[in-house]
JSON list of C-alpha atoms in Angstrom, two decimals:
[
{"chain": "A", "resi": 1, "resn": "MET", "atom": "CA", "xyz": [24.93, 10.93, 48.77]},
{"chain": "A", "resi": 2, "resn": "SER", "atom": "CA", "xyz": [26.30, 14.36, 47.94]},
{"chain": "A", "resi": 3, "resn": "VAL", "atom": "CA", "xyz": [28.81, 16.36, 49.90]},
{"chain": "A", "resi": 4, "resn": "ARG", "atom": "CA", "xyz": [27.15, 19.54, 51.11]},
{"chain": "A", "resi": 5, "resn": "TYR", "atom": "CA", "xyz": [30.24, 21.42, 52.19]},
{"chain": "A", "resi": 6, "resn": "CYS", "atom": "CA", "xyz": [32.82, 23.16, 50.03]},
{"chain": "A", "resi": 7, "resn": "ARG", "atom": "CA", "xyz": [35.25, 26.06, 50.16]},
{"chain": "A", "resi": 8, "resn": "GLU", "atom": "CA", "xyz": [33.04, 28.31, 48.03]},
{"chain": "A", "resi": 9, "resn": "LYS", "atom": "CA", "xyz": [30.00, 27.87, 50.32]},
{"chain": "A", "resi": 10, "resn": "LEU", "atom": "CA", "xyz": [32.16, 28.49, 53.38]},
{"chain": "A", "resi": 11, "resn": "ILE", "atom": "CA", "xyz": [33.49, 31.72, 51.89]},
{"chain": "A", "resi": 12, "resn": "GLU", "atom": "CA", "xyz": [29.91, 32.81, 51.09]},
{"chain": "A", "resi": 13, "resn": "GLU", "atom": "CA", "xyz": [28.96, 32.23, 54.74]},
{"chain": "A", "resi": 14, "resn": "ILE", "atom": "CA", "xyz": [31.96, 34.23, 55.93]},
{"chain": "A", "resi": 15, "resn": "ASP", "atom": "CA", "xyz": [31.12, 37.04, 53.50]},
{"chain": "A", "resi": 16, "resn": "ALA", "atom": "CA", "xyz": [27.57, 37.02, 54.92]},
{"chain": "A", "resi": 17, "resn": "GLY", "atom": "CA", "xyz": [29.01, 37.73, 58.38]},
{"chain": "A", "resi": 18, "resn": "HIS", "atom": "CA", "xyz": [29.20, 34.26, 59.92]},
{"chain": "A", "resi": 19, "resn": "GLU", "atom": "CA", "xyz": [32.24, 33.36, 61.99]},
{"chain": "A", "resi": 20, "resn": "PHE", "atom": "CA", "xyz": [33.71, 29.89, 62.32]},
{"chain": "A", "resi": 21, "resn": "ASP", "atom": "CA", "xyz": [36.14, 28.00, 64.51]},
{"chain": "A", "resi": 22, "resn": "TYR", "atom": "CA", "xyz": [38.53, 25.64, 62.78]},
{"chain": "A", "resi": 23, "resn": "LEU", "atom": "CA", "xyz": [39.97, 22.25, 63.66]},
{"chain": "A", "resi": 24, "resn": "LEU", "atom": "CA", "xyz": [43.21, 21.86, 61.72]},
{"chain": "A", "resi": 25, "resn": "PHE", "atom": "CA", "xyz": [44.82, 18.44, 61.53]},
{"chain": "A", "resi": 26, "resn": "TYR", "atom": "CA", "xyz": [47.70, 16.75, 59.81]},
{"chain": "A", "resi": 27, "resn": "GLY", "atom": "CA", "xyz": [49.33, 13.37, 60.31]},
{"chain": "A", "resi": 28, "resn": "HIS", "atom": "CA", "xyz": [48.14, 9.83, 60.83]},
{"chain": "A", "resi": 29, "resn": "LYS", "atom": "CA", "xyz": [50.04, 8.52, 63.86]},
{"chain": "A", "resi": 30, "resn": "ALA", "atom": "CA", "xyz": [47.98, 7.19, 66.74]},
{"chain": "A", "resi": 31, "resn": "SER", "atom": "CA", "xyz": [48.73, 8.74, 70.12]},
{"chain": "A", "resi": 32, "resn": "GLU", "atom": "CA", "xyz": [51.07, 6.76, 72.34]},
{"chain": "A", "resi": 33, "resn": "ASP", "atom": "CA", "xyz": [48.65, 6.87, 75.27]},
{"chain": "A", "resi": 34, "resn": "GLY", "atom": "CA", "xyz": [45.74, 5.54, 73.21]},
{"chain": "A", "resi": 35, "resn": "CYS", "atom": "CA", "xyz": [43.71, 8.74, 73.40]},
{"chain": "A", "resi": 36, "resn": "VAL", "atom": "CA", "xyz": [41.72, 9.70, 70.34]},
{"chain": "A", "resi": 37, "resn": "THR", "atom": "CA", "xyz": [43.24, 12.68, 68.55]},
{"chain": "A", "resi": 38, "resn": "ALA", "atom": "CA", "xyz": [42.69, 14.52, 65.30]},
{"chain": "A", "resi": 39, "resn": "SER", "atom": "CA", "xyz": [45.01, 12.03, 63.60]},
{"chain": "A", "resi": 40, "resn": "CYS", "atom": "CA", "xyz": [41.99, 9.71, 63.27]},
{"chain": "A", "resi": 41, "resn": "CYS", "atom": "CA", "xyz": [40.78, 12.11, 60.56]},
{"chain": "A", "resi": 42, "resn": "SER", "atom": "CA", "xyz": [43.61, 11.12, 58.24]},
{"chain": "A", "resi": 43, "resn": "GLN", "atom": "CA", "xyz": [42.93, 8.83, 55.30]},
{"chain": "A", "resi": 44, "resn": "TRP", "atom": "CA", "xyz": [46.12, 7.02, 56.33]},
{"chain": "A", "resi": 45, "resn": "PHE", "atom": "CA", "xyz": [45.14, 6.48, 59.98]},
{"chain": "A", "resi": 46, "resn": "PRO", "atom": "CA", "xyz": [45.23, 2.74, 60.79]},
{"chain": "A", "resi": 47, "resn": "ALA", "atom": "CA", "xyz": [41.60, 1.92, 61.65]},
{"chain": "A", "resi": 48, "resn": "GLN", "atom": "CA", "xyz": [40.26, -1.22, 59.98]},
{"chain": "A", "resi": 49, "resn": "PHE", "atom": "CA", "xyz": [36.66, -1.29, 58.78]},
{"chain": "A", "resi": 50, "resn": "GLU", "atom": "CA", "xyz": [34.55, -3.44, 56.51]},
{"chain": "A", "resi": 51, "resn": "ILE", "atom": "CA", "xyz": [32.36, -2.57, 53.54]},
{"chain": "A", "resi": 52, "resn": "GLY", "atom": "CA", "xyz": [30.60, -5.19, 51.44]},
{"chain": "A", "resi": 53, "resn": "GLY", "atom": "CA", "xyz": [32.42, -8.02, 53.18]},
{"chain": "A", "resi": 54, "resn": "VAL", "atom": "CA", "xyz": [35.85, -6.58, 52.37]},
{"chain": "A", "resi": 55, "resn": "LYS", "atom": "CA", "xyz": [38.15, -5.37, 55.15]},
{"chain": "A", "resi": 56, "resn": "TYR", "atom": "CA", "xyz": [40.19, -2.22, 54.61]},
{"chain": "A", "resi": 57, "resn": "PRO", "atom": "CA", "xyz": [43.10, -1.25, 56.89]},
{"chain": "A", "resi": 58, "resn": "THR", "atom": "CA", "xyz": [42.72, 2.47, 56.11]},
{"chain": "A", "resi": 59, "resn": "ALA", "atom": "CA", "xyz": [40.30, 4.81, 54.37]},
{"chain": "A", "resi": 60, "resn": "GLU", "atom": "CA", "xyz": [43.02, 5.36, 51.75]},
{"chain": "A", "resi": 61, "resn": "HIS", "atom": "CA", "xyz": [42.86, 1.67, 50.85]},
{"chain": "A", "resi": 62, "resn": "PHE", "atom": "CA", "xyz": [39.09, 1.93, 50.29]},
{"chain": "A", "resi": 63, "resn": "MET", "atom": "CA", "xyz": [39.40, 5.11, 48.25]},
{"chain": "A", "resi": 64, "resn": "MET", "atom": "CA", "xyz": [42.02, 3.60, 45.95]},
{"chain": "A", "resi": 65, "resn": "ALA", "atom": "CA", "xyz": [40.10, 0.31, 45.69]},
{"chain": "A", "resi": 66, "resn": "GLU", "atom": "CA", "xyz": [36.99, 2.23, 44.64]},
{"chain": "A", "resi": 67, "resn": "LYS", "atom": "CA", "xyz": [39.07, 4.13, 42.10]},
{"chain": "A", "resi": 68, "resn": "ALA", "atom": "CA", "xyz": [40.19, 0.82, 40.58]},
{"chain": "A", "resi": 69, "resn": "ARG", "atom": "CA", "xyz": [36.61, -0.51, 40.63]},
{"chain": "A", "resi": 70, "resn": "LEU", "atom": "CA", "xyz": [35.24, 2.68, 39.07]},
{"chain": "A", "resi": 71, "resn": "PHE", "atom": "CA", "xyz": [37.60, 2.38, 36.12]},
{"chain": "A", "resi": 72, "resn": "GLY", "atom": "CA", "xyz": [37.44, -1.40, 35.83]},
{"chain": "A", "resi": 73, "resn": "ASP", "atom": "CA", "xyz": [41.08, -2.13, 36.68]},
{"chain": "A", "resi": 74, "resn": "SER", "atom": "CA", "xyz": [40.93, -5.53, 38.41]},
{"chain": "A", "resi": 75, "resn": "ASP", "atom": "CA", "xyz": [44.72, -5.93, 38.44]},
{"chain": "A", "resi": 76, "resn": "MET", "atom": "CA", "xyz": [45.27, -2.73, 40.41]},
{"chain": "A", "resi": 77, "resn": "LEU", "atom": "CA", "xyz": [42.28, -3.53, 42.61]},
{"chain": "A", "resi": 78, "resn": "GLU", "atom": "CA", "xyz": [43.94, -6.79, 43.66]},
{"chain": "A", "resi": 79, "resn": "GLN", "atom": "CA", "xyz": [47.21, -4.98, 44.38]},
{"chain": "A", "resi": 80, "resn": "ILE", "atom": "CA", "xyz": [45.41, -2.35, 46.47]},
{"chain": "A", "resi": 81, "resn": "LEU", "atom": "CA", "xyz": [43.42, -4.92, 48.44]},
{"chain": "A", "resi": 82, "resn": "THR", "atom": "CA", "xyz": [46.52, -6.93, 49.33]},
{"chain": "A", "resi": 83, "resn": "CYS", "atom": "CA", "xyz": [49.05, -4.18, 50.02]},
{"chain": "A", "resi": 84, "resn": "LYS", "atom": "CA", "xyz": [49.97, -3.38, 53.61]},
{"chain": "A", "resi": 85, "resn": "THR", "atom": "CA", "xyz": [50.33, 0.39, 53.77]},
{"chain": "A", "resi": 86, "resn": "PRO", "atom": "CA", "xyz": [48.29, 3.40, 52.64]},
{"chain": "A", "resi": 87, "resn": "LYS", "atom": "CA", "xyz": [51.39, 4.68, 50.86]},
{"chain": "A", "resi": 88, "resn": "GLU", "atom": "CA", "xyz": [51.41, 1.53, 48.72]},
{"chain": "A", "resi": 89, "resn": "ALA", "atom": "CA", "xyz": [47.64, 1.80, 48.15]},
{"chain": "A", "resi": 90, "resn": "LYS", "atom": "CA", "xyz": [48.07, 5.38, 46.95]},
{"chain": "A", "resi": 91, "resn": "ALA", "atom": "CA", "xyz": [50.90, 4.35, 44.61]},
{"chain": "A", "resi": 92, "resn": "PHE", "atom": "CA", "xyz": [48.79, 1.56, 43.11]},
{"chain": "A", "resi": 93, "resn": "GLY", "atom": "CA", "xyz": [45.86, 3.96, 42.83]},
{"chain": "A", "resi": 94, "resn": "ARG", "atom": "CA", "xyz": [47.98, 6.24, 40.68]},
{"chain": "A", "resi": 95, "resn": "LYS", "atom": "CA", "xyz": [48.49, 3.35, 38.25]},
{"chain": "A", "resi": 96, "resn": "VAL", "atom": "CA", "xyz": [44.78, 2.66, 37.68]},
{"chain": "A", "resi": 97, "resn": "GLN", "atom": "CA", "xyz": [44.14, 2.16, 33.97]},
{"chain": "A", "resi": 98, "resn": "ASN", "atom": "CA", "xyz": [41.35, 3.92, 32.03]},
{"chain": "A", "resi": 99, "resn": "PHE", "atom": "CA", "xyz": [41.34, 6.78, 34.56]},
{"chain": "A", "resi": 100, "resn": "ASP", "atom": "CA", "xyz": [39.12, 9.72, 33.65]},
{"chain": "A", "resi": 101, "resn": "ASP", "atom": "CA", "xyz": [39.61, 12.88, 35.73]},
{"chain": "A", "resi": 102, "resn": "THR", "atom": "CA", "xyz": [36.08, 14.22, 35.19]},
{"chain": "A", "resi": 103, "resn": "THR", "atom": "CA", "xyz": [34.50, 10.95, 36.31]},
{"chain": "A", "resi": 104, "resn": "TRP", "atom": "CA", "xyz": [36.83, 10.74, 39.30]},
{"chain": "A", "resi": 105, "resn": "LYS", "atom": "CA", "xyz": [36.13, 14.32, 40.39]},
{"chain": "A", "resi": 106, "resn": "SER", "atom": "CA", "xyz": [32.40, 13.63, 40.27]},
{"chain": "A", "resi": 107, "resn": "ARG", "atom": "CA", "xyz": [32.71, 10.58, 42.56]},
{"chain": "A", "resi": 108, "resn": "CYS", "atom": "CA", "xyz": [35.77, 10.92, 44.78]},
{"chain": "A", "resi": 109, "resn": "SER", "atom": "CA", "xyz": [34.21, 12.98, 47.58]},
{"chain": "A", "resi": 110, "resn": "GLN", "atom": "CA", "xyz": [31.29, 10.57, 47.90]},
{"chain": "A", "resi": 111, "resn": "ILE", "atom": "CA", "xyz": [33.76, 7.68, 48.04]},
{"chain": "A", "resi": 112, "resn": "VAL", "atom": "CA", "xyz": [35.72, 9.37, 50.84]},
{"chain": "A", "resi": 113, "resn": "VAL", "atom": "CA", "xyz": [32.51, 10.06, 52.77]},
{"chain": "A", "resi": 114, "resn": "GLN", "atom": "CA", "xyz": [31.56, 6.37, 52.44]},
{"chain": "A", "resi": 115, "resn": "ALA", "atom": "CA", "xyz": [35.01, 5.23, 53.62]},
{"chain": "A", "resi": 116, "resn": "ASN", "atom": "CA", "xyz": [35.11, 7.54, 56.59]},
{"chain": "A", "resi": 117, "resn": "LEU", "atom": "CA", "xyz": [31.55, 6.83, 57.63]},
{"chain": "A", "resi": 118, "resn": "ALA", "atom": "CA", "xyz": [32.41, 3.12, 57.76]},
{"chain": "A", "resi": 119, "resn": "LYS", "atom": "CA", "xyz": [35.68, 3.84, 59.57]},
{"chain": "A", "resi": 120, "resn": "PHE", "atom": "CA", "xyz": [34.10, 6.01, 62.24]},
{"chain": "A", "resi": 121, "resn": "GLU", "atom": "CA", "xyz": [31.11, 3.69, 62.70]},
{"chain": "A", "resi": 122, "resn": "ALA", "atom": "CA", "xyz": [33.49, 0.75, 63.19]},
{"chain": "A", "resi": 123, "resn": "HIS", "atom": "CA", "xyz": [35.32, 2.65, 65.95]},
{"chain": "A", "resi": 124, "resn": "PRO", "atom": "CA", "xyz": [32.81, 4.29, 68.34]},
{"chain": "A", "resi": 125, "resn": "PRO", "atom": "CA", "xyz": [35.45, 6.29, 70.27]},
{"chain": "A", "resi": 126, "resn": "PHE", "atom": "CA", "xyz": [36.51, 7.91, 66.99]},
{"chain": "A", "resi": 127, "resn": "ALA", "atom": "CA", "xyz": [32.88, 8.64, 66.09]},
{"chain": "A", "resi": 128, "resn": "GLN", "atom": "CA", "xyz": [32.29, 10.18, 69.51]},
{"chain": "A", "resi": 129, "resn": "TRP", "atom": "CA", "xyz": [35.38, 12.34, 69.10]},
{"chain": "A", "resi": 130, "resn": "LEU", "atom": "CA", "xyz": [34.35, 13.44, 65.59]},
{"chain": "A", "resi": 131, "resn": "THR", "atom": "CA", "xyz": [30.79, 14.39, 66.56]},
{"chain": "A", "resi": 132, "resn": "ALA", "atom": "CA", "xyz": [32.17, 16.43, 69.47]},
{"chain": "A", "resi": 133, "resn": "THR", "atom": "CA", "xyz": [34.06, 18.63, 67.01]},
{"chain": "A", "resi": 134, "resn": "ALA", "atom": "CA", "xyz": [30.83, 20.26, 65.79]},
{"chain": "A", "resi": 135, "resn": "PRO", "atom": "CA", "xyz": [30.36, 22.98, 64.68]},
{"chain": "A", "resi": 136, "resn": "LYS", "atom": "CA", "xyz": [34.03, 23.51, 63.83]},
{"chain": "A", "resi": 137, "resn": "VAL", "atom": "CA", "xyz": [35.23, 23.53, 60.24]},
{"chain": "A", "resi": 138, "resn": "ILE", "atom": "CA", "xyz": [37.53, 20.53, 59.83]},
{"chain": "A", "resi": 139, "resn": "VAL", "atom": "CA", "xyz": [40.67, 21.33, 57.86]},
{"chain": "A", "resi": 140, "resn": "GLU", "atom": "CA", "xyz": [43.41, 19.04, 56.58]},
{"chain": "A", "resi": 141, "resn": "ALA", "atom": "CA", "xyz": [46.43, 21.31, 56.99]},
{"chain": "A", "resi": 142, "resn": "SER", "atom": "CA", "xyz": [48.70, 19.58, 54.50]},
{"chain": "A", "resi": 143, "resn": "MET", "atom": "CA", "xyz": [51.08, 21.82, 52.62]},
{"chain": "A", "resi": 144, "resn": "TRP", "atom": "CA", "xyz": [51.54, 19.07, 50.01]},
{"chain": "A", "resi": 145, "resn": "ASP", "atom": "CA", "xyz": [47.91, 18.39, 49.25]},
{"chain": "A", "resi": 146, "resn": "LYS", "atom": "CA", "xyz": [45.90, 21.04, 47.43]},
{"chain": "A", "resi": 147, "resn": "ILE", "atom": "CA", "xyz": [42.99, 18.75, 46.65]},
{"chain": "A", "resi": 148, "resn": "TRP", "atom": "CA", "xyz": [42.17, 16.95, 49.89]},
{"chain": "A", "resi": 149, "resn": "GLY", "atom": "CA", "xyz": [43.92, 19.54, 52.07]},
{"chain": "A", "resi": 150, "resn": "ILE", "atom": "CA", "xyz": [44.46, 23.29, 52.03]},
{"chain": "A", "resi": 151, "resn": "GLY", "atom": "CA", "xyz": [47.99, 23.32, 50.63]},
{"chain": "A", "resi": 152, "resn": "MET", "atom": "CA", "xyz": [49.22, 24.99, 53.83]},
{"chain": "A", "resi": 153, "resn": "THR", "atom": "CA", "xyz": [50.39, 23.98, 57.30]},
{"chain": "A", "resi": 154, "resn": "ALA", "atom": "CA", "xyz": [48.30, 24.66, 60.40]},
{"chain": "A", "resi": 155, "resn": "GLY", "atom": "CA", "xyz": [50.70, 27.42, 61.42]},
{"chain": "A", "resi": 156, "resn": "ALA", "atom": "CA", "xyz": [50.71, 29.17, 58.07]},
{"chain": "A", "resi": 157, "resn": "LYS", "atom": "CA", "xyz": [49.26, 32.64, 57.82]},
{"chain": "A", "resi": 158, "resn": "GLY", "atom": "CA", "xyz": [45.80, 32.21, 56.34]},
{"chain": "A", "resi": 159, "resn": "ALA", "atom": "CA", "xyz": [45.27, 28.60, 57.44]},
{"chain": "A", "resi": 160, "resn": "ARG", "atom": "CA", "xyz": [42.11, 29.73, 59.25]},
{"chain": "A", "resi": 161, "resn": "ASP", "atom": "CA", "xyz": [40.90, 31.84, 56.34]},
{"chain": "A", "resi": 162, "resn": "PRO", "atom": "CA", "xyz": [39.38, 29.85, 53.45]},
{"chain": "A", "resi": 163, "resn": "ARG", "atom": "CA", "xyz": [39.93, 32.80, 51.13]},
{"chain": "A", "resi": 164, "resn": "GLN", "atom": "CA", "xyz": [43.68, 32.27, 51.53]},
{"chain": "A", "resi": 165, "resn": "TRP", "atom": "CA", "xyz": [43.76, 28.50, 51.24]},
{"chain": "A", "resi": 166, "resn": "LYS", "atom": "CA", "xyz": [45.85, 27.14, 48.39]},
{"chain": "A", "resi": 167, "resn": "GLY", "atom": "CA", "xyz": [43.74, 23.98, 48.28]},
{"chain": "A", "resi": 168, "resn": "THR", "atom": "CA", "xyz": [40.13, 22.84, 48.35]},
{"chain": "A", "resi": 169, "resn": "ASN", "atom": "CA", "xyz": [40.05, 20.86, 51.65]},
{"chain": "A", "resi": 170, "resn": "LEU", "atom": "CA", "xyz": [37.91, 18.06, 50.22]},
{"chain": "A", "resi": 171, "resn": "LEU", "atom": "CA", "xyz": [38.85, 15.72, 53.07]},
{"chain": "A", "resi": 172, "resn": "GLY", "atom": "CA", "xyz": [37.89, 18.21, 55.76]},
{"chain": "A", "resi": 173, "resn": "PHE", "atom": "CA", "xyz": [34.52, 18.81, 54.15]},
{"chain": "A", "resi": 174, "resn": "ALA", "atom": "CA", "xyz": [33.91, 15.08, 53.67]},
{"chain": "A", "resi": 175, "resn": "LEU", "atom": "CA", "xyz": [34.62, 14.56, 57.38]},
{"chain": "A", "resi": 176, "resn": "MET", "atom": "CA", "xyz": [32.10, 17.28, 58.23]},
{"chain": "A", "resi": 177, "resn": "GLU", "atom": "CA", "xyz": [29.53, 15.39, 56.15]},
{"chain": "A", "resi": 178, "resn": "VAL", "atom": "CA", "xyz": [30.38, 12.19, 58.05]},
{"chain": "A", "resi": 179, "resn": "ARG", "atom": "CA", "xyz": [30.03, 14.09, 61.33]},
{"chain": "A", "resi": 180, "resn": "ASP", "atom": "CA", "xyz": [26.57, 15.27, 60.30]},
{"chain": "A", "resi": 181, "resn": "ILE", "atom": "CA", "xyz": [25.50, 11.74, 59.41]},
{"chain": "A", "resi": 182, "resn": "LEU", "atom": "CA", "xyz": [26.82, 10.31, 62.68]},
{"chain": "A", "resi": 183, "resn": "SER", "atom": "CA", "xyz": [25.07, 12.98, 64.72]},
{"chain": "A", "resi": 184, "resn": "GLY", "atom": "CA", "xyz": [21.82, 12.73, 62.76]},
{"chain": "A", "resi": 185, "resn": "ALA", "atom": "CA", "xyz": [22.07, 16.33, 61.54]}
]
């Protein structure tokens, strides 16, 4: 499974004259009234799912567990699988031994697509919400994350212009891939 969306392709489309609407999100808190919101897009959003007989409380847990598996770190894998919060999972993921950046970069987007596909399939209201976002470009508007987000807030000048993004938006593009799969596109 390869991710078909990226910042460079989006910029090429814009340069060719195409216009896009954007869905910018940030944060992982569920709404108080139970309505589905863009927060379900977050890797940290609490939405349990199962892959291969293992239950994951968040997509972040799965991503970090796969990182540990990929690099053969069974000790960190155990810590990730038993920790309670995505913050803890991320911290354990940063301690994975034998990490190789090139290998990780070649696999991480596919891992995030797999996690989010399972998450959205396990929660039909979330899947319905996500598919209804088409054809918008999904953007993680995190000023702190220049890999998975755009390195800018939703209100920042340029947040709706990929040429001005300070980050690559890998999470947003992975979610668009998941949306395509869920909608059969």
